[in-house]
Short mmCIF file of C-alpha atoms in Angstrom, two decimals:
data_model
loop_
_atom_site.label_atom_id
_atom_site.label_comp_id
_atom_site.label_asym_id
_atom_site.label_seq_id
_atom_site.Cartn_x
_atom_site.Cartn_y
_atom_site.Cartn_z
CA MET A 86 63.86 -16.17 28.18
CA SER A 87 61.75 -16.64 25.05
CA GLU A 88 59.77 -19.31 26.80
CA VAL A 89 59.02 -16.94 29.67
CA ALA A 90 57.96 -14.20 27.28
CA GLU A 91 55.61 -16.52 25.35
CA ALA A 92 53.99 -18.06 28.41
CA PRO A 93 50.66 -16.27 29.18
CA VAL A 94 50.25 -14.74 32.58
CA PRO A 95 46.93 -15.86 34.09
CA MET A 96 44.51 -13.50 35.74
CA PRO A 97 45.57 -12.74 39.34
CA ALA A 98 44.23 -15.21 41.89
CA LYS A 99 42.44 -12.50 43.89
CA ARG A 100 40.44 -11.46 40.85
CA ARG A 101 39.48 -15.05 40.04
CA VAL A 102 38.28 -15.59 43.60
CA ALA A 103 36.36 -12.29 43.56
CA GLN A 104 34.60 -13.29 40.33
CA LEU A 105 33.71 -16.74 41.76
CA VAL A 106 32.33 -15.16 44.96
CA MET A 107 30.20 -12.76 42.93
CA LEU A 108 28.95 -15.66 40.80
CA ALA A 109 28.10 -17.73 43.90
CA LEU A 110 26.22 -14.64 45.29
CA ALA A 111 24.29 -14.33 42.04
CA VAL A 112 23.19 -17.94 42.15
CA GLY A 113 22.31 -17.50 45.84
CA ILE A 114 20.05 -14.52 45.07
CA VAL A 115 18.23 -16.55 42.43
CA MET A 116 17.75 -19.50 44.75
CA GLY A 117 16.48 -17.25 47.49
CA ALA A 118 13.88 -15.84 45.10
CA TYR A 119 12.98 -19.42 44.04
CA ALA A 120 12.44 -20.47 47.61
CA ASN A 121 10.35 -17.36 48.20
CA VAL A 122 7.94 -18.31 45.42
CA GLY A 123 7.48 -21.80 46.80
CA LEU A 124 6.90 -20.54 50.42
CA ALA A 125 4.36 -18.00 49.19
CA ILE A 126 2.39 -20.47 47.05
CA ASP A 127 2.57 -23.76 49.01
CA GLY A 128 4.08 -22.70 52.34
CA GLN A 129 7.15 -24.87 51.73
CA ILE A 130 10.39 -24.78 49.76
CA PRO A 131 9.82 -26.08 46.19
CA ALA A 132 10.62 -29.73 45.72
CA GLY A 133 12.68 -29.05 42.62
CA MET A 134 14.79 -26.30 44.21
CA LEU A 135 17.85 -28.51 44.61
CA THR A 136 17.60 -29.63 40.93
CA TYR A 137 17.19 -26.09 39.61
CA GLY A 138 19.89 -24.76 41.93
CA LEU A 139 22.40 -27.42 40.91
CA GLY A 140 21.45 -26.94 37.26
CA LEU A 141 21.92 -23.20 37.27
CA GLY A 142 24.99 -23.38 39.49
CA GLY A 143 26.51 -26.05 37.28
CA LEU A 144 25.95 -24.07 34.11
CA MET A 145 27.49 -20.97 35.55
CA ALA A 146 30.43 -22.99 36.91
CA VAL A 147 31.08 -24.22 33.40
CA ALA A 148 30.87 -20.66 32.04
CA TYR A 149 33.27 -19.51 34.80
CA ILE A 150 35.80 -22.24 33.99
CA VAL A 151 35.69 -21.42 30.27
CA LEU A 152 36.04 -17.74 31.09
CA ALA A 153 38.97 -18.33 33.40
CA LYS A 154 40.71 -20.50 30.77
CA PHE A 155 40.05 -18.66 27.51
CA ALA A 156 39.36 -15.06 28.59
CA PRO A 157 41.04 -14.61 31.97
CA TRP A 158 41.34 -10.86 31.77
CA ALA A 159 37.67 -10.24 30.86
CA ASP A 160 35.57 -7.96 33.04
CA PRO A 161 34.70 -10.04 36.15
CA LEU A 162 31.29 -8.44 36.58
CA ILE A 163 29.74 -9.39 33.27
CA LEU A 164 29.03 -13.06 33.96
CA PRO A 165 27.57 -12.53 37.50
CA LEU A 166 25.24 -9.78 36.19
CA VAL A 167 23.95 -11.98 33.41
CA THR A 168 23.49 -14.85 35.89
CA VAL A 169 21.26 -12.80 38.14
CA ILE A 170 19.14 -11.49 35.30
CA ASN A 171 18.82 -14.91 33.60
CA GLY A 172 18.08 -16.58 36.93
CA LEU A 173 15.37 -14.12 37.95
CA GLY A 174 13.71 -14.79 34.59
CA LEU A 175 13.77 -18.50 35.39
CA VAL A 176 12.18 -17.80 38.78
CA MET A 177 9.36 -15.73 37.28
CA ILE A 178 8.67 -18.33 34.62
CA TYR A 179 8.55 -21.01 37.35
CA ARG A 180 6.12 -18.78 39.28
CA LEU A 181 3.85 -18.45 36.21
CA GLU A 182 4.03 -22.17 35.55
CA SER A 183 2.93 -22.81 39.15
CA ALA A 184 -0.08 -20.57 38.44
CA LYS A 185 -0.99 -22.95 35.59
CA MET A 186 -0.37 -20.35 32.90
CA PRO A 187 -0.46 -22.03 29.49
CA GLY A 188 2.92 -21.96 27.70
CA ALA A 189 5.08 -21.18 30.74
CA SER A 190 7.80 -23.83 31.33
CA ALA A 191 10.77 -23.32 33.58
CA ALA A 192 12.24 -26.68 32.50
CA ASN A 193 12.32 -25.56 28.85
CA GLN A 194 13.90 -22.27 29.86
CA ILE A 195 16.71 -23.81 31.84
CA MET A 196 17.28 -26.14 28.88
CA TRP A 197 17.63 -23.07 26.61
CA THR A 198 19.89 -21.51 29.20
CA ALA A 199 22.11 -24.57 28.99
CA VAL A 200 22.24 -24.23 25.20
CA GLY A 201 22.99 -20.55 25.64
CA VAL A 202 26.01 -21.37 27.82
CA VAL A 203 27.11 -23.86 25.14
CA MET A 204 26.87 -21.08 22.56
CA PHE A 205 28.79 -18.77 24.92
CA THR A 206 31.50 -21.37 25.25
CA ALA A 207 31.62 -22.14 21.51
CA THR A 208 31.90 -18.42 20.69
CA LEU A 209 34.89 -17.99 23.01
CA LEU A 210 36.56 -21.10 21.65
CA VAL A 211 36.00 -20.24 17.94
CA ILE A 212 36.71 -16.48 18.14
CA ARG A 213 40.02 -16.31 19.87
CA ASP A 214 40.66 -12.87 18.37
CA HIS A 215 37.55 -10.77 17.68
CA ARG A 216 39.42 -8.63 15.16
CA ILE A 217 38.98 -11.44 12.64
CA LEU A 218 35.36 -10.37 12.39
CA GLN A 219 36.47 -7.16 10.65
CA ARG A 220 37.59 -9.24 7.71
CA LEU A 221 34.07 -10.65 7.49
CA THR A 222 32.35 -7.26 7.35
CA TYR A 223 30.44 -7.68 4.10
CA THR A 224 29.85 -11.41 4.63
CA ALA A 225 28.24 -10.54 8.00
CA GLY A 226 26.11 -7.90 6.29
CA ALA A 227 24.91 -10.38 3.66
CA VAL A 228 24.14 -13.00 6.33
CA GLY A 229 22.22 -10.44 8.38
CA LEU A 230 20.09 -9.33 5.40
CA VAL A 231 19.29 -12.96 4.45
CA LEU A 232 18.28 -13.77 8.00
CA LEU A 233 15.99 -10.72 8.04
CA ALA A 234 14.43 -11.57 4.67
CA ILE A 235 13.68 -15.24 5.21
CA PRO A 236 10.46 -14.82 7.22
CA ALA A 237 9.17 -12.23 4.82
CA ILE A 238 9.42 -14.56 1.80
CA LEU A 239 8.05 -17.66 3.58
CA PRO A 240 4.33 -18.34 3.51
CA ALA A 241 2.37 -17.07 6.52
CA SER A 242 1.76 -20.63 7.74
CA LEU A 243 5.54 -21.02 8.29
CA SER A 244 6.42 -17.56 9.48
CA GLU A 245 3.51 -15.64 10.98
CA VAL A 246 2.48 -15.64 14.70
CA GLN A 247 -0.14 -13.14 15.97
CA GLY A 248 0.26 -11.01 12.85
CA ALA A 249 4.04 -10.71 12.86
CA LYS A 250 6.09 -12.54 10.18
CA ILE A 251 9.25 -13.04 12.18
CA TRP A 252 9.50 -16.80 12.57
CA ILE A 253 10.69 -19.89 10.78
CA ARG A 254 8.38 -22.73 11.91
CA ILE A 255 8.88 -26.25 10.66
CA GLY A 256 7.08 -29.00 12.52
CA GLY A 257 7.61 -28.47 16.22
CA PHE A 258 10.75 -26.41 15.69
CA SER A 259 10.65 -22.60 15.55
CA ILE A 260 13.30 -19.90 15.50
CA GLN A 261 13.43 -16.15 15.05
CA PRO A 262 16.26 -15.42 12.60
CA GLY A 263 16.08 -11.71 13.32
CA GLU A 264 17.63 -12.23 16.73
CA PHE A 265 20.82 -13.50 15.07
CA ALA A 266 20.57 -11.03 12.20
CA LYS A 267 21.10 -8.14 14.66
CA LEU A 268 24.48 -9.54 15.70
CA ALA A 269 25.58 -10.03 12.11
CA LEU A 270 24.48 -6.50 11.17
CA VAL A 271 26.27 -4.94 14.13
CA VAL A 272 29.50 -6.59 12.92
CA PHE A 273 28.79 -5.18 9.45
CA PHE A 274 28.05 -1.73 10.81
CA ALA A 275 31.25 -1.70 12.84
CA GLY A 276 33.43 -2.80 9.93
CA TYR A 277 31.75 -0.46 7.45
CA LEU A 278 31.88 2.60 9.70
CA VAL A 279 35.55 2.02 10.53
CA ALA A 280 36.30 2.14 6.78
CA LYS A 281 34.08 5.13 6.04
CA ARG A 282 34.07 7.19 9.23
CA ASP A 283 36.44 9.84 7.91
CA VAL A 284 34.15 10.53 4.94
CA LEU A 285 30.97 10.47 7.07
CA ALA A 286 32.51 12.79 9.63
CA LEU A 287 33.01 15.57 7.04
CA ALA A 288 30.80 18.60 7.60
CA GLY A 289 28.68 20.31 4.97
CA ARG A 290 26.57 23.38 5.62
CA ARG A 291 26.01 24.70 9.14
CA LEU A 292 22.39 25.16 10.30
CA LEU A 293 22.09 27.11 13.53
CA PHE A 294 24.56 25.32 15.84
CA ILE A 295 24.73 22.01 13.98
CA ASP A 296 27.14 21.01 11.19
CA LEU A 297 25.07 19.08 8.71
CA PRO A 298 26.65 16.21 6.72
CA ARG A 299 27.13 16.55 2.99
CA ALA A 300 24.16 15.45 0.90
CA ARG A 301 26.25 12.88 -0.92
CA ASP A 302 27.06 11.17 2.42
CA LEU A 303 23.40 10.48 3.29
CA GLY A 304 23.37 7.25 1.31
CA PRO A 305 24.12 4.76 4.11
CA VAL A 306 21.54 6.30 6.43
CA LEU A 307 18.89 6.34 3.74
CA VAL A 308 19.57 2.70 2.85
CA THR A 309 19.34 1.58 6.50
CA TRP A 310 16.19 3.66 6.91
CA ALA A 311 14.60 2.06 3.88
CA LEU A 312 15.58 -1.42 5.15
CA SER A 313 14.00 -0.70 8.57
CA LEU A 314 10.79 0.43 6.91
CA LEU A 315 10.70 -2.73 4.76
CA VAL A 316 10.94 -4.82 7.94
CA LEU A 317 8.15 -2.70 9.51
CA VAL A 318 5.86 -3.02 6.48
CA PHE A 319 6.39 -6.56 5.25
CA GLU A 320 7.13 -8.36 8.51
CA LYS A 321 5.00 -6.16 10.76
CA ASP A 322 7.85 -6.07 13.22
CA LEU A 323 8.17 -2.61 14.76
CA GLY A 324 10.67 -3.87 17.34
CA THR A 325 13.31 -5.10 14.89
CA SER A 326 12.79 -2.05 12.68
CA LEU A 327 13.36 0.33 15.58
CA LEU A 328 16.27 -1.75 16.90
CA LEU A 329 18.04 -1.94 13.50
CA PHE A 330 17.81 1.74 12.62
CA GLY A 331 18.49 2.98 16.16
CA THR A 332 21.61 0.82 16.47
CA PHE A 333 23.00 2.10 13.15
CA ILE A 334 22.44 5.71 14.11
CA ALA A 335 24.05 5.17 17.50
CA MET A 336 27.10 3.50 15.99
CA LEU A 337 27.31 6.26 13.36
CA TYR A 338 27.39 8.78 16.16
CA ILE A 339 30.09 6.83 18.00
CA ALA A 340 32.16 6.69 14.83
CA THR A 341 31.82 10.34 13.80
CA GLN A 342 30.85 12.28 16.97
CA ARG A 343 28.37 14.23 14.80
CA THR A 344 25.11 15.13 16.63
CA SER A 345 23.58 15.94 13.25
CA TRP A 346 23.40 12.25 12.40
CA VAL A 347 21.27 11.59 15.47
CA LEU A 348 18.87 14.38 14.56
CA ILE A 349 18.60 13.16 10.99
CA GLY A 350 17.99 9.63 12.23
CA VAL A 351 15.18 10.72 14.55
CA LEU A 352 13.49 12.75 11.82
CA LEU A 353 13.80 9.96 9.26
CA PHE A 354 12.32 7.31 11.58
CA ALA A 355 9.51 9.60 12.77
CA GLY A 356 8.67 10.47 9.16
CA GLY A 357 8.86 6.84 8.02
CA ALA A 358 6.62 5.66 10.88
CA PHE A 359 4.08 8.36 10.14
CA LEU A 360 3.95 7.44 6.42
CA ALA A 361 3.71 3.73 7.24
CA GLY A 362 0.93 4.42 9.70
CA MET A 363 -1.03 6.29 7.06
CA ALA A 364 -0.44 3.68 4.35
CA PHE A 365 -0.76 0.36 6.25
CA ASP A 366 -3.59 -0.50 8.66
CA HIS A 367 -1.56 -2.75 10.98
CA VAL A 368 0.98 0.04 11.59
CA GLY A 369 -1.70 2.66 12.10
CA ASP A 370 -3.62 0.40 14.52
CA ARG A 371 -0.50 -0.06 16.64
CA PHE A 372 -0.23 3.69 17.11
CA GLN A 373 -3.96 4.16 17.73
CA ILE A 374 -3.84 1.48 20.45
CA TRP A 375 -0.89 3.28 22.00
CA LEU A 376 -2.78 6.53 22.04
CA ASN A 377 -6.13 5.11 23.17
CA PRO A 378 -5.55 1.80 25.00
CA SER A 379 -8.73 2.06 27.09
CA SER A 380 -10.95 2.49 24.04
CA ASP A 381 -13.71 -0.18 23.89
CA GLU A 382 -12.98 -0.62 20.17
CA PHE A 383 -9.42 -1.75 20.88
CA TYR A 384 -9.89 -3.33 24.31
CA ASN A 385 -12.51 -5.84 23.10
CA ARG A 386 -10.68 -6.78 19.91
CA GLU A 387 -9.74 -10.48 19.94
CA ILE A 388 -6.46 -10.16 18.04
CA GLY A 389 -4.15 -7.14 18.03
CA GLY A 390 -6.12 -5.16 20.60
CA SER A 391 -5.23 -3.29 23.77
CA TYR A 392 -6.30 -5.91 26.29
CA GLN A 393 -2.70 -6.99 26.85
CA ILE A 394 -1.32 -3.57 27.46
CA MET A 395 -4.18 -2.66 29.80
CA GLN A 396 -3.62 -5.83 31.84
CA SER A 397 0.04 -4.88 32.01
CA LEU A 398 -0.83 -1.42 33.37
CA PHE A 399 -3.30 -2.92 35.88
CA GLY A 400 -0.58 -5.29 37.11
CA LEU A 401 1.99 -2.55 37.45
CA GLY A 402 -0.54 -0.46 39.37
CA ALA A 403 -1.36 -3.35 41.65
CA GLY A 404 2.32 -3.79 42.42
CA GLY A 405 2.80 -0.23 43.63
CA ILE A 406 6.08 0.68 45.25
CA LEU A 407 7.04 -2.62 46.97
CA GLY A 408 4.98 -5.13 45.05
CA THR A 409 2.59 -7.84 46.22
CA GLY A 410 5.48 -10.21 46.91
CA LEU A 411 6.81 -13.10 44.85
CA GLY A 412 4.07 -15.72 44.43
CA GLN A 413 1.33 -13.42 45.84
CA GLY A 414 0.19 -11.45 42.80
CA ASN A 415 -1.80 -12.36 39.70
CA PRO A 416 0.70 -12.04 36.87
CA ASP A 417 -0.99 -14.92 35.08
CA LEU A 418 -3.80 -12.52 34.17
CA ILE A 419 -1.44 -10.69 31.82
CA PRO A 420 -1.30 -12.43 28.46
CA LEU A 421 2.18 -13.65 27.51
CA SER A 422 3.56 -12.58 30.89
CA PHE A 423 6.23 -15.26 30.58
CA SER A 424 7.43 -13.80 27.31
CA ASP A 425 6.66 -10.32 25.96
CA PHE A 426 5.28 -9.05 29.28
CA ILE A 427 7.55 -10.62 31.86
CA PHE A 428 8.67 -7.13 32.89
CA ALA A 429 5.12 -6.27 33.87
CA ALA A 430 4.77 -9.55 35.78
CA ILE A 431 7.92 -8.74 37.81
CA GLY A 432 6.62 -5.21 38.37
CA GLU A 433 3.42 -6.57 39.97
CA GLU A 434 5.17 -8.85 42.43
CA LEU A 435 8.35 -6.88 43.13
CA GLY A 436 6.89 -3.41 42.64
CA LEU A 437 8.61 -0.26 41.41
CA THR A 438 11.49 -0.96 43.78
CA GLY A 439 12.16 -4.35 42.21
CA LEU A 440 11.87 -2.95 38.70
CA MET A 441 14.40 -0.21 39.51
CA ALA A 442 16.76 -2.83 40.90
CA LEU A 443 16.36 -4.88 37.71
CA ILE A 444 16.91 -1.85 35.52
CA MET A 445 20.05 -1.10 37.56
CA LEU A 446 21.38 -4.57 36.80
CA TYR A 447 20.88 -3.95 33.08
CA ALA A 448 22.49 -0.53 33.46
CA LEU A 449 25.56 -2.08 35.09
CA LEU A 450 25.80 -4.66 32.32
CA VAL A 451 25.57 -1.96 29.65
CA GLU A 452 28.11 0.19 31.54
CA ARG A 453 30.62 -2.67 31.58
CA GLY A 454 30.12 -3.07 27.82
CA LEU A 455 30.65 0.67 27.26
CA ARG A 456 33.74 0.59 29.43
CA THR A 457 35.07 -2.19 27.22
CA SER A 458 34.44 0.05 24.28
CA LEU A 459 36.37 2.88 25.85
CA ALA A 460 39.27 0.62 26.81
CA ALA A 461 39.58 -1.06 23.41
CA ARG A 462 42.69 -0.25 21.45
CA GLU A 463 41.30 -0.52 17.88
CA PRO A 464 38.48 1.49 16.20
CA PHE A 465 36.71 -1.70 15.15
CA SER A 466 36.69 -2.99 18.71
CA LYS A 467 35.39 0.26 20.05
CA LEU A 468 32.49 0.35 17.56
CA LEU A 469 31.63 -3.28 17.94
CA ALA A 470 31.59 -3.16 21.74
CA GLY A 471 29.65 0.11 21.69
CA GLY A 472 27.12 -1.29 19.25
CA LEU A 473 26.56 -4.49 21.21
CA SER A 474 26.19 -2.54 24.43
CA PHE A 475 23.72 -0.17 22.76
CA ILE A 476 21.61 -3.14 21.58
CA LEU A 477 21.17 -4.27 25.14
CA ALA A 478 20.27 -0.77 26.41
CA TRP A 479 17.99 -0.04 23.46
CA GLN A 480 16.07 -3.32 23.85
CA VAL A 481 15.49 -2.67 27.54
CA PHE A 482 14.28 0.87 26.82
CA ILE A 483 11.91 -0.33 24.08
CA ILE A 484 10.48 -3.13 26.24
CA VAL A 485 10.01 -0.97 29.35
CA GLY A 486 8.49 1.76 27.20
CA GLY A 487 6.14 -0.71 25.59
CA VAL A 488 4.76 -2.40 28.74
CA THR A 489 4.30 0.97 30.47
CA ASN A 490 2.63 2.47 27.33
CA LEU A 491 5.37 5.08 27.02
CA ILE A 492 5.86 4.05 23.37
CA PRO A 493 3.89 1.64 21.14
CA LEU A 494 4.26 -2.05 21.75
CA THR A 495 6.96 -3.60 19.57
CA GLY A 496 7.07 -7.35 20.15
CA LEU A 497 10.63 -7.42 21.48
CA VAL A 498 11.41 -9.54 24.55
CA THR A 499 13.32 -8.75 27.70
CA PRO A 500 16.97 -9.86 27.28
CA PHE A 501 17.86 -13.04 29.27
CA MET A 502 14.47 -13.10 31.07
CA SER A 503 11.67 -13.83 28.60
CA GLN A 504 10.93 -17.39 27.80
CA GLY A 505 12.17 -18.56 24.40
CA GLY A 506 15.27 -19.87 22.70
CA SER A 507 16.19 -17.53 19.85
CA ALA A 508 16.61 -14.32 21.92
CA LEU A 509 18.36 -16.14 24.75
CA LEU A 510 20.92 -17.82 22.46
CA ALA A 511 21.59 -14.60 20.55
CA ASN A 512 22.13 -12.68 23.79
CA TRP A 513 24.54 -15.26 25.19
CA ILE A 514 26.53 -14.99 21.92
CA LEU A 515 26.44 -11.23 22.37
CA ILE A 516 27.84 -11.56 25.91
CA ALA A 517 30.58 -13.91 24.64
CA LEU A 518 31.68 -11.23 22.10
CA LEU A 519 31.73 -8.57 24.80
CA VAL A 520 33.78 -10.89 27.07
CA ARG A 521 36.23 -11.59 24.28
CA MET A 522 36.74 -7.86 23.58
CA SER A 523 36.94 -7.10 27.32
CA ASP A 524 39.68 -9.70 27.69
CA SER A 525 41.61 -8.17 24.80
CA ALA A 526 41.19 -4.61 26.15
CA ARG A 527 42.14 -5.39 29.74
CA LYS A 528 45.00 -7.76 29.06
CA PRO A 529 48.33 -6.20 29.91
CA PRO A 530 50.53 -5.28 26.87
CA PRO A 531 53.22 -7.89 25.87
CA GLN A 532 56.01 -6.01 27.66
CA ALA A 533 54.06 -6.08 30.93
CA ILE A 534 53.39 -9.80 30.48
CA GLN A 535 57.12 -10.40 29.88
CA ASN A 536 58.07 -8.46 33.01
CA GLU A 537 55.46 -10.30 35.07
CA GLY A 538 56.75 -13.64 33.81
CA LEU A 539 60.35 -12.71 34.68
CA THR A 540 59.29 -11.66 38.18
CA GLN A 541 57.58 -15.02 38.74
CA VAL A 542 60.70 -16.84 37.58
CA PHE A 543 62.98 -14.92 39.89
CA GLN A 544 60.60 -15.37 42.82
CA ARG A 545 60.90 -19.12 42.39
#
């Protein structure tokens, strides 16, 4: 009997088949889009379609096998959703490469996707129980701070690109440590808030209909706020600053259920951004460009002007409701449309309809992460899954807001779509952590596993 009780019960065959079918459908959608680009540009299916199709399909097959073996009870929708998003990014990069846009390389992106799947696999193999991360709370916090600080202390020749000091560049190798810092800091936030949530949830004075926190409990928020401002000022990185502080406030709300923390966070960031804009020219210029993108002063500026955002708006306008069609627009006229502005490039060729479908894919991915948070049995798991899901949602909001001029440009990239290695690898690790927590949350309790095992024995 003990052997039966200890033997793990695999995921039901029907669920495995359903996940495999969804994964095949995801790869099929991507290959259909790829063929569409070739037919629009050259009137024939691209010569490399079989290679790219086999490459993407093979990578996702490896990810599926690892998932079925080491996280069989994980949410079956997560991997197919990521596959579609990552694959459509590859298609758009290939389309821009076909338009001879400098810097666009579909081959490099599929190579980084392969490395991302390797990181996904390694994360699942190394972290068999995500709760071990709670023991590394302060270590993760220290690692995150170090990764954030490295570009700031390096000379500009090794860290600065287009005004932002967010890189480590040595020879032909470059990496953005901030992409990995966000993961470490979310682990730290989750562990810290689990330990301190009872104190932070205490109410002080009541103002109107809101229970304000006690003044002595404002320390963590003020420290995180100061850190986000340091990133904004010394690294000129509005995106990471907004992402860091917004994630902490969201996780603080999840931990305490206090609306007052959200209001305090909004006021602090707005005040900090205003002061930074008054004190530092590069911050003030970013806000002035947001308010007056069509101004000749900013539009004709060679570096740090509004030409990029205006081209993005022109492209989105040209796309209209249904888009120009894949391969039939001019997304190569938008600077960095394979990276920072890939969302605008997709908007031109797929139109508002395509963008809404893409946003829906991201929304489904975030929803599956939040559902994992709700289903988790431990507070740490709930906070970690909620924080990782919020990062995805927050990034998409910041990016969409930036390219549509709803908010100032931040320099963040679209998760899984933009060309580049650092963000893609970090996001595949993020997905692996969500998958691990989903497997733990959805796995039947030990008693159910034992009963299922006994049933299988008697059926034999």
